[in-house]
Amino acid sequence: MFAEIERLLSQVRSETGRDALAAATAAAPATTPARPAASVPRTGVGPIDAALRPADVTAAQPVVELVGAPGSGKTQTLYRICATLAMAADSGGGGGAHVLFVDAGGTADMQLLAQAMRGADGATDAAVAGALQRVHVFAPATTAALVATLAMLPKYTSERGIDAAALVVDGLGCNFWFDRKESSFLRLQIPRATTWFRQQQQLVDTLHAACASLGCVAFAANTLLLRDTAAAAARSAAPHERTFAVADRRYRDHAIPRWQSIVARTFVLESAAGTRSGAMTDAASSQAPAPAVPVVGAKQPRAPFSLPSVSKPTLLYECGGAREYSSYLLYALVLGVPYLIKRALGLSLGAYFVLGAVLALPIGAITLVVHSWIVAAPTDQVGALPNEPLEKYMTILDKELKAKYHGHRKIPMEEFFERYFDGDIDMTGDALEIFEKRYDWAFFPITRNVAQFFLLQWIPELLWHSRKQDETQVRDHYDRGDDFYAAFLGDRMVYTSGLIGDASRKETLEELRDNKLRDVCERVQMKPGDRHLDLGCGWGTLAAFAARNYGTQSVGVTLGRNQTAFGNARAESWGVGDRARLLCMDYRDAPRRPRYNCITCLEMAEHVGVRKFNEFLLQVRDMLEDDGLFYLQIAGLRGAWQYEDFSWGLFMAKYVFPGADASCPLNWVVAQLEGAGFEVRSVETIGVHYSATLARWYENWLANREKIVEKYGKRWFRVWEIFLAWSVIIARQGSSTCYQILAHKNRNGFDRSALVRAPLGFGLPSGSA
């Protein structure tokens, strides 16, 4: 058994912890499948039994936690739990209740445990001796040893035929003092991923996996509870801290965010003066006291992701990216590599600067690629990975690929979707459900194919963006067939985000669409007779809607031939053919005179391209009346990127929106608008609305699977299946979003008072009287 722990210790020391987690899962024999955590057994501790009597602890949250200051009686409480469980079998004539006792602090006292057993009803010397045999004690002295011990427990119980009733862990937090040797104050100032954080993440994940495999609940005592001082209360709490209110005192501790994802209930033990045990309080009821004075007009808090219109995530997880990427290392390489070459070749100082300019971009690219393969996920996660084998999510049909990726070895996302499109991989269930757990089976490196596409196609298109290029890309994409797009867009044929109007229910796609069309028209203050230009109008729904409902003279411009014919036919059928017309032409050829009272551009500007963007905005400014309004909706990427964002963005550029390279962070878009002479009046991020819209598109696409496969083939169905499913998540989590920007010419004479709106909460009591 010591050899098994040593083997696991070597795996625990891996940087990512992936080996340790795999070992924890593999520790259980293949013949004994993992099972959900059992109901909470009777512990003999009144507050715990009373609080947990109505509900069982689930496999997702298998830990009952005891926290308290040193001397508050946590260990004695755990002894009582062990004694009650181990003695219950003999008292009731059962077959034996085994308890796994892991003492991380190294202070286990079997005499005290035996004394606790003797206090049970009907305790005899024989009963106590038998009960002590059923308490299996382990005493790891470091965090790594603690993780290895937890990973070994399923195998330990299997070899001995033990059915453990509970896993008891004492001294969580003692490993912190053993490993770090730092003051508590310094520890509380650590905001980023550290070795200690990574070890705690391994500890949480392995404890979770061990409980799931053992099928029992864990009782854990956390000793890292500190008195909350005035100085600590004055500063803002770090995200990994928790605060508990007990009687007239407040406490805080260092539990990492992921820890709370496996804790079903927290009990706080308040130390009694001069004693070794104190009162126990259920933290679920004491942690958030009601406010003393009700707030008039305040909204009631709601559970996260409870909006009916928005798809709820099943695995909240962060991918490695900008937070882990070291700019200092990049600067050092950019400066140091040319210097080393200069020294080796004996070049001049001028040659050094030339080398630096030439090599800066390649060095940056290489460091980004290498980092994408080796970066570990951030440690401040709020949820643990399911740690399921690859086969649960997909069936790999290609033998060579299956030999390369199987079990717990993750597949690069780019290789997954390319091979899925080629038919070498089948998913085992719904694409959206599987992608919700994508971090469990995929990672997001910059592969050779991604780099090749980026260098040989994306960059040349970004630099060129000719009329011919734009025309070819748009017509190849949007003239595929109206039935192809109607299969997910529905009869409105609006290829952009809708807006949620009624937060209390799940609105239909048509309702989301109408909410959006009205919102756009109201934002630019349309009125009868206004000249309205819609750049990149798609199938012309907005132009026809504005003409029919607001009395505008609307012109739509698109390069799509099918879209033009469809939009003009719809305007005729809606009875506004004389006031709404679509022109099949490049945006650069749009009629500039007479000027327009309002110009709208919904997700066409991305296709203009970075190089042409300023020229495009200057053209819009020239076409707009001095008192006119410009509505720009544009897709954008977050500045604090993650590698998944890159993977998704290049997938979209290759398969869904070719040439749309002007999807940039918001600060870039605003700077371009201001530089072109616009003043930004308002900006709203509508990614969550887009996620709701994409979820409706995904449902429609699946409902039309058969006819799409029949006409366009399985490959095109799969491309859009991945696009829609993945984008539901991408838009919800902010990897890519959409900005609604209202702007006008930045002129002294512009009537800005016409855009004044009442502030939120206007009319409610101010509270200052």
CSV table of C-alpha atoms in Angstrom, one decimal, residues 316-665:
chain,number,residue,atom,x,y,z
A,316,LEU,CA,-19.0,26.6,-15.5
A,317,TYR,CA,-15.3,26.5,-16.3
A,318,GLU,CA,-12.6,28.9,-17.4
A,319,CYS,CA,-10.0,28.2,-20.1
A,320,GLY,CA,-6.4,29.3,-20.0
A,321,GLY,CA,-5.6,32.5,-21.8
A,322,ALA,CA,-4.5,36.1,-21.3
A,323,ARG,CA,-4.3,35.8,-17.5
A,324,GLU,CA,-1.7,33.0,-17.8
A,325,TYR,CA,0.2,34.4,-20.7
A,326,SER,CA,3.3,36.3,-19.5
A,327,SER,CA,3.8,39.6,-21.4
A,328,TYR,CA,7.1,40.0,-19.5
A,329,LEU,CA,8.4,36.7,-20.9
A,330,LEU,CA,7.4,37.9,-24.4
A,331,TYR,CA,9.2,41.2,-24.0
A,332,ALA,CA,12.3,39.4,-22.7
A,333,LEU,CA,12.3,37.1,-25.7
A,334,VAL,CA,11.7,39.9,-28.2
A,335,LEU,CA,14.6,41.8,-26.8
A,336,GLY,CA,16.9,38.9,-25.8
A,337,VAL,CA,16.8,36.7,-28.9
A,338,PRO,CA,18.0,39.4,-31.3
A,339,TYR,CA,20.7,40.4,-28.8
A,340,LEU,CA,22.0,36.8,-28.6
A,341,ILE,CA,22.1,36.6,-32.4
A,342,LYS,CA,23.9,39.9,-32.5
A,343,ARG,CA,26.5,38.7,-30.0
A,344,ALA,CA,27.0,35.4,-31.7
A,345,LEU,CA,27.5,36.9,-35.1
A,346,GLY,CA,29.3,40.1,-33.9
A,347,LEU,CA,26.8,42.4,-35.5
A,348,SER,CA,26.5,46.2,-35.0
A,349,LEU,CA,23.9,47.9,-32.8
A,350,GLY,CA,22.0,49.0,-35.9
A,351,ALA,CA,21.8,45.4,-37.0
A,352,TYR,CA,20.3,44.5,-33.6
A,353,PHE,CA,17.4,46.9,-34.0
A,354,VAL,CA,16.8,45.6,-37.5
A,355,LEU,CA,16.8,42.0,-36.2
A,356,GLY,CA,14.4,43.0,-33.4
A,357,ALA,CA,11.9,44.5,-35.8
A,358,VAL,CA,12.1,41.5,-38.1
A,359,LEU,CA,11.9,38.8,-35.4
A,360,ALA,CA,9.3,40.4,-33.1
A,361,LEU,CA,6.2,39.1,-34.8
A,362,PRO,CA,7.6,35.5,-35.3
A,363,ILE,CA,8.7,35.4,-31.7
A,364,GLY,CA,5.3,36.5,-30.5
A,365,ALA,CA,3.6,33.9,-32.7
A,366,ILE,CA,5.8,31.1,-31.5
A,367,THR,CA,5.4,31.9,-27.9
A,368,LEU,CA,1.6,32.1,-28.3
A,369,VAL,CA,1.5,28.7,-30.1
A,370,VAL,CA,3.7,27.0,-27.5
A,371,HIS,CA,1.8,28.5,-24.6
A,372,SER,CA,-1.5,27.3,-26.1
A,373,TRP,CA,-0.2,23.7,-25.8
A,374,ILE,CA,1.2,23.9,-22.3
A,375,VAL,CA,-1.1,26.3,-20.5
A,376,ALA,CA,-3.0,24.9,-17.6
A,377,ALA,CA,-6.5,25.9,-16.7
A,378,PRO,CA,-6.9,28.7,-14.1
A,379,THR,CA,-7.1,27.3,-10.6
A,380,ASP,CA,-9.8,29.7,-9.3
A,381,GLN,CA,-12.6,27.5,-10.8
A,382,VAL,CA,-16.0,27.4,-9.3
A,383,GLY,CA,-16.8,23.9,-10.6
A,384,ALA,CA,-14.9,20.7,-11.0
A,385,LEU,CA,-14.6,18.7,-14.2
A,386,PRO,CA,-16.7,15.5,-14.4
A,387,ASN,CA,-13.5,13.7,-15.4
A,388,GLU,CA,-15.3,11.3,-17.7
A,389,PRO,CA,-13.5,9.3,-20.4
A,390,LEU,CA,-13.6,10.5,-24.0
A,391,GLU,CA,-15.8,7.6,-25.0
A,392,LYS,CA,-18.7,9.1,-23.0
A,393,TYR,CA,-18.9,12.1,-25.3
A,394,MET,CA,-18.0,10.6,-28.7
A,395,THR,CA,-17.4,7.5,-30.7
A,396,ILE,CA,-14.2,7.7,-32.8
A,397,LEU,CA,-14.6,5.6,-35.9
A,398,ASP,CA,-11.1,6.1,-37.3
A,399,LYS,CA,-8.7,3.5,-35.9
A,400,GLU,CA,-5.6,5.6,-35.9
A,401,LEU,CA,-7.4,8.5,-34.3
A,402,LYS,CA,-8.9,6.3,-31.7
A,403,ALA,CA,-5.5,4.9,-30.8
A,404,LYS,CA,-4.3,8.5,-30.3
A,405,TYR,CA,-7.3,9.8,-28.3
A,406,HIS,CA,-9.1,7.6,-25.8
A,407,GLY,CA,-9.8,7.4,-22.1
A,408,HIS,CA,-8.9,10.6,-20.3
A,409,ARG,CA,-6.7,12.0,-23.1
A,410,LYS,CA,-8.3,15.2,-24.4
A,411,ILE,CA,-8.6,16.0,-28.1
A,412,PRO,CA,-7.7,19.4,-29.6
A,413,MET,CA,-10.9,21.1,-30.5
A,414,GLU,CA,-9.8,21.9,-34.1
A,415,GLU,CA,-9.0,18.2,-34.7
A,416,PHE,CA,-12.4,17.2,-33.2
A,417,PHE,CA,-14.6,19.3,-35.4
A,418,GLU,CA,-12.6,18.7,-38.6
A,419,ARG,CA,-12.8,14.9,-38.1
A,420,TYR,CA,-16.5,15.2,-37.0
A,421,PHE,CA,-17.3,17.0,-40.3
A,422,ASP,CA,-15.4,14.3,-42.2
A,423,GLY,CA,-17.4,11.6,-40.5
A,424,ASP,CA,-14.5,10.1,-38.5
A,425,ILE,CA,-16.2,10.9,-35.2
A,426,ASP,CA,-19.8,10.6,-34.0
A,427,MET,CA,-21.1,12.3,-30.9
A,428,THR,CA,-22.9,10.1,-28.4
A,429,GLY,CA,-25.7,12.6,-27.7
A,430,ASP,CA,-27.0,16.1,-28.2
A,431,ALA,CA,-24.3,18.5,-29.5
A,432,LEU,CA,-25.3,21.3,-27.1
A,433,GLU,CA,-25.2,19.1,-24.0
A,434,ILE,CA,-21.9,17.6,-25.1
A,435,PHE,CA,-20.4,21.1,-25.7
A,436,GLU,CA,-21.5,22.3,-22.3
A,437,LYS,CA,-18.9,19.8,-21.0
A,438,ARG,CA,-16.3,20.4,-23.7
A,439,TYR,CA,-13.5,21.2,-21.1
A,440,ASP,CA,-13.8,17.6,-19.9
A,441,TRP,CA,-12.9,16.2,-23.4
A,442,ALA,CA,-11.2,18.9,-25.4
A,443,PHE,CA,-8.5,21.5,-25.1
A,444,PHE,CA,-7.8,24.5,-27.4
A,445,PRO,CA,-4.2,24.6,-28.7
A,446,ILE,CA,-3.2,26.5,-31.9
A,447,THR,CA,-2.7,23.5,-34.2
A,448,ARG,CA,-0.8,23.3,-37.5
A,449,ASN,CA,-4.0,23.6,-39.5
A,450,VAL,CA,-5.2,26.6,-37.5
A,451,ALA,CA,-1.8,28.3,-38.0
A,452,GLN,CA,-1.9,27.5,-41.7
A,453,PHE,CA,-5.4,28.9,-42.2
A,454,PHE,CA,-4.4,32.0,-40.2
A,455,LEU,CA,-1.2,32.7,-42.2
A,456,LEU,CA,-2.3,31.7,-45.7
A,457,GLN,CA,-5.9,32.7,-45.8
A,458,TRP,CA,-7.0,34.9,-42.9
A,459,ILE,CA,-4.1,37.4,-43.0
A,460,PRO,CA,-4.1,37.9,-46.8
A,461,GLU,CA,-7.9,38.4,-46.7
A,462,LEU,CA,-7.5,40.9,-43.9
A,463,LEU,CA,-4.9,42.9,-45.9
A,464,TRP,CA,-6.7,42.8,-49.2
A,465,HIS,CA,-10.5,43.0,-48.8
A,466,SER,CA,-11.1,43.9,-52.5
A,467,ARG,CA,-14.6,44.3,-54.0
A,468,LYS,CA,-14.2,41.0,-55.8
A,469,GLN,CA,-13.2,39.2,-52.6
A,470,ASP,CA,-16.1,40.5,-50.7
A,471,GLU,CA,-18.5,39.7,-53.5
A,472,THR,CA,-17.2,36.1,-53.9
A,473,GLN,CA,-17.4,35.4,-50.1
A,474,VAL,CA,-20.8,36.9,-49.6
A,475,ARG,CA,-22.5,35.2,-52.6
A,476,ASP,CA,-20.9,31.9,-51.9
A,477,HIS,CA,-22.1,32.1,-48.4
A,478,TYR,CA,-25.5,33.8,-48.5
A,479,ASP,CA,-26.7,32.5,-51.9
A,480,ARG,CA,-26.4,28.9,-50.8
A,481,GLY,CA,-30.2,28.7,-50.7
A,482,ASP,CA,-33.0,30.5,-48.9
A,483,ASP,CA,-34.3,27.1,-47.6
A,484,PHE,CA,-30.9,26.4,-46.0
A,485,TYR,CA,-31.2,29.6,-43.9
A,486,ALA,CA,-35.0,29.3,-43.3
A,487,ALA,CA,-34.3,25.9,-41.7
A,488,PHE,CA,-33.0,27.8,-38.6
A,489,LEU,CA,-33.9,31.5,-39.0
A,490,GLY,CA,-37.6,30.8,-39.5
A,491,ASP,CA,-40.0,32.9,-41.6
A,492,ARG,CA,-38.7,36.3,-40.4
A,493,MET,CA,-35.3,35.6,-42.0
A,494,VAL,CA,-33.4,37.9,-39.7
A,495,TYR,CA,-29.8,36.7,-39.4
A,496,THR,CA,-28.9,38.6,-36.2
A,497,SER,CA,-29.7,38.6,-32.5
A,498,GLY,CA,-33.2,39.0,-31.2
A,499,LEU,CA,-33.9,40.7,-27.8
A,500,ILE,CA,-35.5,39.2,-24.7
A,501,GLY,CA,-38.5,41.3,-23.7
A,502,ASP,CA,-40.4,39.2,-21.1
A,503,ALA,CA,-37.9,37.8,-18.6
A,504,SER,CA,-40.6,35.7,-16.9
A,505,ARG,CA,-41.0,33.2,-19.7
A,506,LYS,CA,-39.3,31.6,-22.7
A,507,GLU,CA,-40.2,33.8,-25.6
A,508,THR,CA,-40.5,32.4,-29.2
A,509,LEU,CA,-38.0,33.2,-31.9
A,510,GLU,CA,-40.6,35.4,-33.6
A,511,GLU,CA,-41.1,37.3,-30.4
A,512,LEU,CA,-37.4,37.9,-29.9
A,513,ARG,CA,-37.2,39.0,-33.6
A,514,ASP,CA,-40.1,41.5,-33.3
A,515,ASN,CA,-38.6,42.9,-30.0
A,516,LYS,CA,-35.3,43.5,-31.9
A,517,LEU,CA,-36.9,45.2,-34.9
A,518,ARG,CA,-38.9,47.6,-32.8
A,519,ASP,CA,-35.9,48.3,-30.6
A,520,VAL,CA,-33.8,49.3,-33.6
A,521,CYS,CA,-36.5,51.6,-35.0
A,522,GLU,CA,-37.0,53.2,-31.7
A,523,ARG,CA,-33.3,53.8,-31.0
A,524,VAL,CA,-32.9,55.8,-34.2
A,525,GLN,CA,-36.2,57.6,-33.6
A,526,MET,CA,-37.8,56.7,-36.9
A,527,LYS,CA,-40.8,58.7,-38.0
A,528,PRO,CA,-42.9,58.8,-41.2
A,529,GLY,CA,-41.0,60.2,-44.2
A,530,ASP,CA,-37.5,59.5,-42.8
A,531,ARG,CA,-35.0,58.3,-45.3
A,532,HIS,CA,-33.5,55.1,-43.9
A,533,LEU,CA,-30.5,53.1,-45.2
A,534,ASP,CA,-29.8,49.6,-44.0
A,535,LEU,CA,-26.3,48.5,-44.9
A,536,GLY,CA,-25.9,44.8,-45.2
A,537,CYS,CA,-29.7,44.3,-45.1
A,538,GLY,CA,-29.7,40.5,-45.5
A,539,TRP,CA,-33.2,39.4,-46.6
A,540,GLY,CA,-34.5,43.0,-46.0
A,541,THR,CA,-36.8,42.3,-43.1
A,542,LEU,CA,-35.8,45.4,-41.2
A,543,ALA,CA,-36.3,47.7,-44.2
A,544,ALA,CA,-39.8,46.3,-44.8
A,545,PHE,CA,-40.6,46.4,-41.1
A,546,ALA,CA,-39.6,50.0,-40.8
A,547,ALA,CA,-41.6,51.0,-43.9
A,548,ARG,CA,-44.7,49.2,-42.8
A,549,ASN,CA,-44.7,50.2,-39.1
A,550,TYR,CA,-42.9,53.6,-39.0
A,551,GLY,CA,-43.7,55.0,-42.5
A,552,THR,CA,-40.0,55.3,-43.6
A,553,GLN,CA,-38.5,55.4,-47.0
A,554,SER,CA,-36.1,52.5,-46.6
A,555,VAL,CA,-33.3,51.3,-48.8
A,556,GLY,CA,-31.5,48.1,-48.2
A,557,VAL,CA,-28.1,47.2,-49.7
A,558,THR,CA,-26.7,43.7,-50.0
A,559,LEU,CA,-24.4,41.7,-52.2
A,560,GLY,CA,-26.6,38.6,-52.0
A,561,ARG,CA,-28.7,38.0,-55.2
A,562,ASN,CA,-31.1,35.6,-53.5
A,563,GLN,CA,-31.5,38.0,-50.5
A,564,THR,CA,-32.3,40.9,-52.8
A,565,ALA,CA,-35.0,39.0,-54.7
A,566,PHE,CA,-36.5,37.6,-51.4
A,567,GLY,CA,-36.5,41.1,-49.7
A,568,ASN,CA,-38.2,42.9,-52.6
A,569,ALA,CA,-40.8,40.1,-52.9
A,570,ARG,CA,-41.5,40.4,-49.1
A,571,ALA,CA,-41.9,44.2,-49.3
A,572,GLU,CA,-44.4,43.8,-52.1
A,573,SER,CA,-46.3,41.2,-50.1
A,574,TRP,CA,-46.4,43.5,-47.1
A,575,GLY,CA,-47.8,46.3,-49.2
A,576,VAL,CA,-44.7,48.6,-48.9
A,577,GLY,CA,-43.0,47.8,-52.2
A,578,ASP,CA,-43.0,51.6,-53.0
A,579,ARG,CA,-41.3,52.5,-49.8
A,580,ALA,CA,-38.9,49.6,-49.1
A,581,ARG,CA,-36.5,48.4,-51.8
A,582,LEU,CA,-33.4,46.3,-51.8
A,583,LEU,CA,-30.4,47.0,-54.0
A,584,CYS,CA,-27.9,44.3,-55.0
A,585,MET,CA,-24.6,46.1,-54.8
A,586,ASP,CA,-21.4,46.6,-52.8
A,587,TYR,CA,-21.8,49.0,-49.8
A,588,ARG,CA,-19.3,51.3,-51.4
A,589,ASP,CA,-21.7,51.9,-54.3
A,590,ALA,CA,-24.7,52.7,-52.1
A,591,PRO,CA,-26.5,55.9,-53.1
A,592,ARG,CA,-25.1,58.8,-51.1
A,593,ARG,CA,-27.6,61.5,-51.9
A,594,PRO,CA,-29.9,62.6,-50.7
A,595,ARG,CA,-28.6,62.1,-47.2
A,596,TYR,CA,-30.3,59.8,-44.8
A,597,ASN,CA,-32.0,60.6,-41.5
A,598,CYS,CA,-31.0,57.3,-40.0
A,599,ILE,CA,-28.5,54.6,-41.1
A,600,THR,CA,-28.5,51.1,-39.6
A,601,CYS,CA,-25.9,48.4,-40.0
A,602,LEU,CA,-26.5,45.1,-38.3
A,603,GLU,CA,-23.5,42.8,-38.3
A,604,MET,CA,-22.3,43.8,-41.8
A,605,ALA,CA,-19.4,46.0,-40.6
A,606,GLU,CA,-17.4,42.9,-39.6
A,607,HIS,CA,-17.1,42.0,-43.3
A,608,VAL,CA,-15.8,45.5,-44.1
A,609,GLY,CA,-12.5,44.4,-42.6
A,610,VAL,CA,-10.0,46.1,-40.3
A,611,ARG,CA,-8.1,47.8,-43.1
A,612,LYS,CA,-11.2,49.4,-44.6
A,613,PHE,CA,-13.1,50.2,-41.4
A,614,ASN,CA,-12.2,53.8,-41.1
A,615,GLU,CA,-13.0,54.4,-44.8
A,616,PHE,CA,-16.4,52.7,-44.2
A,617,LEU,CA,-17.2,55.0,-41.3
A,618,LEU,CA,-16.2,58.1,-43.2
A,619,GLN,CA,-18.6,57.0,-45.9
A,620,VAL,CA,-21.4,56.6,-43.4
A,621,ARG,CA,-20.7,60.0,-41.9
A,622,ASP,CA,-20.9,61.5,-45.4
A,623,MET,CA,-24.2,59.8,-46.1
A,624,LEU,CA,-25.8,60.8,-42.8
A,625,GLU,CA,-27.7,64.0,-42.1
A,626,ASP,CA,-26.1,66.3,-39.6
A,627,ASP,CA,-28.9,65.6,-37.1
A,628,GLY,CA,-29.2,61.9,-38.1
A,629,LEU,CA,-28.5,58.8,-36.0
A,630,PHE,CA,-26.3,55.9,-36.9
A,631,TYR,CA,-27.1,52.5,-35.4
A,632,LEU,CA,-24.1,50.0,-35.5
A,633,GLN,CA,-24.5,46.5,-34.3
A,634,ILE,CA,-21.2,44.6,-34.5
A,635,ALA,CA,-19.9,41.3,-33.2
A,636,GLY,CA,-16.8,41.6,-31.0
A,637,LEU,CA,-14.4,39.6,-28.9
A,638,ARG,CA,-13.4,40.2,-25.3
A,639,GLY,CA,-10.0,41.8,-24.7
A,640,ALA,CA,-9.1,39.4,-21.8
A,641,TRP,CA,-9.1,36.5,-24.3
A,642,GLN,CA,-9.0,32.8,-23.6
A,643,TYR,CA,-7.6,30.2,-26.1
A,644,GLU,CA,-11.1,28.9,-26.7
A,645,ASP,CA,-12.0,32.4,-28.1
A,646,PHE,CA,-9.3,32.0,-30.7
A,647,SER,CA,-10.4,28.5,-31.6
A,648,TRP,CA,-14.0,29.5,-32.0
A,649,GLY,CA,-13.1,32.7,-33.9
A,650,LEU,CA,-11.0,30.9,-36.5
A,651,PHE,CA,-13.6,28.2,-36.9
A,652,MET,CA,-16.2,30.9,-37.7
A,653,ALA,CA,-13.9,32.6,-40.1
A,654,LYS,CA,-13.3,29.4,-42.0
A,655,TYR,CA,-16.8,27.9,-42.1
A,656,VAL,CA,-19.5,30.4,-41.2
A,657,PHE,CA,-18.5,34.1,-41.7
A,658,PRO,CA,-15.5,34.3,-44.1
A,659,GLY,CA,-13.9,37.7,-44.3
A,660,ALA,CA,-15.5,39.0,-41.1
A,661,ASP,CA,-12.1,40.1,-39.6
A,662,ALA,CA,-13.3,43.3,-38.0
A,663,SER,CA,-14.8,41.5,-35.0
A,664,CYS,CA,-12.7,43.3,-32.4
A,665,PRO,CA,-12.9,44.3,-28.7
